Amino acid sequence: MSKKGGKHYDSGKKILILGGSGFIGNAIYKELCNYFDTYGTYYTARKSFEKNQQFFRYDMTEDDIFPLLEKIQPRIIVSAVRGNFAAQIQAHQHIAEYLAQHDCTLYFISSANVFDAYSKYPSYENDKTLSESVYGRLKIRIENMLLRLPKEKTAILRVPMVFGNGSPRIKEIKKFILENEPVEVFPNLILNVTNDDKLTQQVHYLINRNKTGIFHLGSKDLVHHEDFIKEVVERIGSFNPIYKRVFTTNEDRYLAVLPKDHKLPKNLQMSYQEIIDHHILS
Ligand SMILES: NC(=O)c1ccc[n+]([C@@H]2O[C@H](COP(=O)([O-])OP(=O)(O)OC[C@H]3O[C@@H](n4cnc5c(N)ncnc54)[C@H](OP(=O)(O)O)[C@@H]3O)[C@@H](O)[C@H]2O)c1
C-alpha cells in the first residue's frame, strides 16, 4: 500500500475498465482511480480521453482485446461496454481465455433483463435466466460463458435501471420536460432501481473484498415505474409534463433483481426512496 492524494493506494491491484468512457464505466473509474492503478478504454469519446495516459482507445469491432490485456496485465477487469453484439461475444470469449491463464478476475455488468421473460415475480441470484429480448439474451449468453469458468474468476453483477443526477435517463427526462415532450411511463412495470453513486460504491466493496459469484445490485424494495418517474419529476422542479402511459401487458410485470444468497452490508443497501431523496436533484 502506498499513498496517493492522501488516500491509501493499492498499487498491487491493476484494474482495467472496458467502457471506461461510458456512464457506468466512467463512474466506476472515478470511484476506483484514487485507490487502485486504474485504466480505462474509450471508443468514440476521443476528446475527453485521448490525452489521459490511463485511457486506451479500443474498438471491439476492430481490435482484439488480447494485446491490451497483455500490455496492461490487469488483476481485475470490469466490463461495462455496449455495442455490436457479435463483437461483445467475441471480446468476452477472449477475456474468458485470458482469465483461465492469468491471475485475473472479471466483473461483468449484466442486467435485470436476463430475467425479462419471467414477469410474475422478482428474481434472485440463482434463479434460471430467461429473456425475450435480444439484449437480455446477449447478457445471458455472456453470463453462461463466464459461469463455466472457476467461480473465483468472475463476478456477475446484475443491475436494474440506473438513475442518478448525471444519468442519461434523468437527462432525457429533463430534456423532455423542457421541450414539452411527453415523458414515457410504464404503469404495469414493477422494478427495483439504483444510481451511479450506490452502484460504484458496491463495485468498490466487491473488488476490495475479492468477492466473486452472482450479485443483484438494486434497491431492496420495489416500486411501480410510473410512481417512481412521477416522484423523480416532482424533485426536478414544479413542472407538469405530459405523461405517455405505455401498457406492454394487461397485468403487472416485474423487472426486479433482489438478493437472497449474496446480500451486501447494510450501509451498501438502499431503498428506492433513498435513490429519489439523495441523488436526484435538479
Ligand atoms: N445504464 C443502465 O441503466 C444499465 C442498466 C443495467 C445494465 N447496464 C449495462 O452497463 C453497461 C454500461 O452501460 P452504460 O449505460 O454505461 O452505457 P454507455 O454510457 O453507452 O457506455 C458504453 C461504453 O461502451 C463503449 N463502446 C461502445 N461501442 C464500443 C465498441 N465498438 N468498442 C469498444 N467500446 C465501445 C463506449 O465508448 P464511447 O462512449 O467512447 O464510444 C462506452 O464507454 C452495459 O453493459 C449495459 O448493458 C446499464
mmCIF file with all atom_site columns, N, CA, C and O in Angstrom, residues 13 36 107 203-212 265:
data_model
loop_
_atom_site.group_PDB
_atom_site.id
_atom_site.type_symbol
_atom_site.label_atom_id
_atom_site.label_alt_id
_atom_site.label_comp_id
_atom_site.label_asym_id
_atom_site.label_entity_id
_atom_site.label_seq_id
_atom_site.pdbx_PDB_ins_code
_atom_site.Cartn_x
_atom_site.Cartn_y
_atom_site.Cartn_z
_atom_site.occupancy
_atom_site.B_iso_or_equiv
_atom_site.pdbx_formal_charge
_atom_site.auth_seq_id
_atom_site.auth_comp_id
_atom_site.auth_asym_id
_atom_site.auth_atom_id
_atom_site.pdbx_PDB_model_num
ATOM 1  N N  . LYS A 1 13  ? -3.137  -3.947  -7.206  1.00 0.00 ? 13  LYS A N  1
ATOM 2  C CA . LYS A 1 13  ? -4.332  -4.359  -7.942  1.00 0.00 ? 13  LYS A CA 1
ATOM 3  C C  . LYS A 1 13  ? -4.551  -3.475  -9.156  1.00 0.00 ? 13  LYS A C  1
ATOM 4  O O  . LYS A 1 13  ? -5.158  -2.418  -9.057  1.00 0.00 ? 13  LYS A O  1
ATOM 5  N N  . PHE A 1 36  ? -6.697  2.473   -6.669  1.00 0.00 ? 36  PHE A N  1
ATOM 6  C CA . PHE A 1 36  ? -6.017  1.418   -7.423  1.00 0.00 ? 36  PHE A CA 1
ATOM 7  C C  . PHE A 1 36  ? -5.391  2.018   -8.679  1.00 0.00 ? 36  PHE A C  1
ATOM 8  O O  . PHE A 1 36  ? -5.799  3.092   -9.132  1.00 0.00 ? 36  PHE A O  1
ATOM 9  N N  . TYR A 1 107 ? -15.250 -8.558  -13.550 1.00 0.00 ? 107 TYR A N  1
ATOM 10 C CA . TYR A 1 107 ? -16.527 -8.069  -13.023 1.00 0.00 ? 107 TYR A CA 1
ATOM 11 C C  . TYR A 1 107 ? -17.371 -7.650  -14.218 1.00 0.00 ? 107 TYR A C  1
ATOM 12 O O  . TYR A 1 107 ? -17.057 -6.655  -14.887 1.00 0.00 ? 107 TYR A O  1
ATOM 13 N N  . VAL A 1 203 ? -19.500 -1.790  -6.239  1.00 0.00 ? 203 VAL A N  1
ATOM 14 C CA . VAL A 1 203 ? -18.443 -2.419  -7.040  1.00 0.00 ? 203 VAL A CA 1
ATOM 15 C C  . VAL A 1 203 ? -17.103 -2.289  -6.308  1.00 0.00 ? 203 VAL A C  1
ATOM 16 O O  . VAL A 1 203 ? -16.313 -3.238  -6.242  1.00 0.00 ? 203 VAL A O  1
ATOM 17 N N  . HIS A 1 204 ? -16.858 -1.124  -5.729  1.00 0.00 ? 204 HIS A N  1
ATOM 18 C CA . HIS A 1 204 ? -15.623 -0.897  -4.967  1.00 0.00 ? 204 HIS A CA 1
ATOM 19 C C  . HIS A 1 204 ? -15.505 -1.910  -3.825  1.00 0.00 ? 204 HIS A C  1
ATOM 20 O O  . HIS A 1 204 ? -14.458 -2.540  -3.625  1.00 0.00 ? 204 HIS A O  1
ATOM 21 N N  . TYR A 1 205 ? -16.592 -2.066  -3.099  1.00 0.00 ? 205 TYR A N  1
ATOM 22 C CA . TYR A 1 205 ? -16.608 -3.020  -1.981  1.00 0.00 ? 205 TYR A CA 1
ATOM 23 C C  . TYR A 1 205 ? -16.310 -4.437  -2.477  1.00 0.00 ? 205 TYR A C  1
ATOM 24 O O  . TYR A 1 205 ? -15.482 -5.155  -1.895  1.00 0.00 ? 205 TYR A O  1
ATOM 25 N N  . LEU A 1 206 ? -16.973 -4.850  -3.561  1.00 0.00 ? 206 LEU A N  1
ATOM 26 C CA . LEU A 1 206 ? -16.806 -6.225  -4.067  1.00 0.00 ? 206 LEU A CA 1
ATOM 27 C C  . LEU A 1 206 ? -15.364 -6.468  -4.501  1.00 0.00 ? 206 LEU A C  1
ATOM 28 O O  . LEU A 1 206 ? -14.791 -7.527  -4.230  1.00 0.00 ? 206 LEU A O  1
ATOM 29 N N  . ILE A 1 207 ? -14.771 -5.465  -5.161  1.00 0.00 ? 207 ILE A N  1
ATOM 30 C CA . ILE A 1 207 ? -13.382 -5.603  -5.619  1.00 0.00 ? 207 ILE A CA 1
ATOM 31 C C  . ILE A 1 207 ? -12.431 -5.649  -4.419  1.00 0.00 ? 207 ILE A C  1
ATOM 32 O O  . ILE A 1 207 ? -11.540 -6.487  -4.339  1.00 0.00 ? 207 ILE A O  1
ATOM 33 N N  . ASN A 1 208 ? -12.655 -4.749  -3.466  1.00 0.00 ? 208 ASN A N  1
ATOM 34 C CA . ASN A 1 208 ? -11.816 -4.702  -2.259  1.00 0.00 ? 208 ASN A CA 1
ATOM 35 C C  . ASN A 1 208 ? -11.785 -6.026  -1.524  1.00 0.00 ? 208 ASN A C  1
ATOM 36 O O  . ASN A 1 208 ? -10.747 -6.453  -1.026  1.00 0.00 ? 208 ASN A O  1
ATOM 37 N N  . ARG A 1 209 ? -12.950 -6.631  -1.423  1.00 0.00 ? 209 ARG A N  1
ATOM 38 C CA . ARG A 1 209 ? -13.079 -7.878  -0.660  1.00 0.00 ? 209 ARG A CA 1
ATOM 39 C C  . ARG A 1 209 ? -12.876 -9.123  -1.506  1.00 0.00 ? 209 ARG A C  1
ATOM 40 O O  . ARG A 1 209 ? -13.180 -10.222 -1.054  1.00 0.00 ? 209 ARG A O  1
ATOM 41 N N  . ASN A 1 210 ? -12.460 -8.949  -2.754  1.00 0.00 ? 210 ASN A N  1
ATOM 42 C CA . ASN A 1 210 ? -12.265 -10.090 -3.666  1.00 0.00 ? 210 ASN A CA 1
ATOM 43 C C  . ASN A 1 210 ? -13.501 -10.978 -3.774  1.00 0.00 ? 210 ASN A C  1
ATOM 44 O O  . ASN A 1 210 ? -13.408 -12.205 -3.824  1.00 0.00 ? 210 ASN A O  1
ATOM 45 N N  . LYS A 1 211 ? -14.676 -10.350 -3.793  1.00 0.00 ? 211 LYS A N  1
ATOM 46 C CA . LYS A 1 211 ? -15.920 -11.140 -3.866  1.00 0.00 ? 211 LYS A CA 1
ATOM 47 C C  . LYS A 1 211 ? -16.162 -11.577 -5.302  1.00 0.00 ? 211 LYS A C  1
ATOM 48 O O  . LYS A 1 211 ? -15.988 -10.778 -6.236  1.00 0.00 ? 211 LYS A O  1
ATOM 49 N N  . THR A 1 212 ? -16.575 -12.812 -5.472  1.00 0.00 ? 212 THR A N  1
ATOM 50 C CA . THR A 1 212 ? -16.950 -13.302 -6.805  1.00 0.00 ? 212 THR A CA 1
ATOM 51 C C  . THR A 1 212 ? -18.277 -14.051 -6.700  1.00 0.00 ? 212 THR A C  1
ATOM 52 O O  . THR A 1 212 ? -18.754 -14.323 -5.603  1.00 0.00 ? 212 THR A O  1
ATOM 53 N N  . PRO A 1 265 ? -23.454 -5.596  2.865   1.00 0.00 ? 265 PRO A N  1
ATOM 54 C CA . PRO A 1 265 ? -23.629 -4.982  4.193   1.00 0.00 ? 265 PRO A CA 1
ATOM 55 C C  . PRO A 1 265 ? -24.686 -3.872  4.152   1.00 0.00 ? 265 PRO A C  1
ATOM 56 O O  . PRO A 1 265 ? -24.909 -3.256  3.109   1.00 0.00 ? 265 PRO A O  1
#
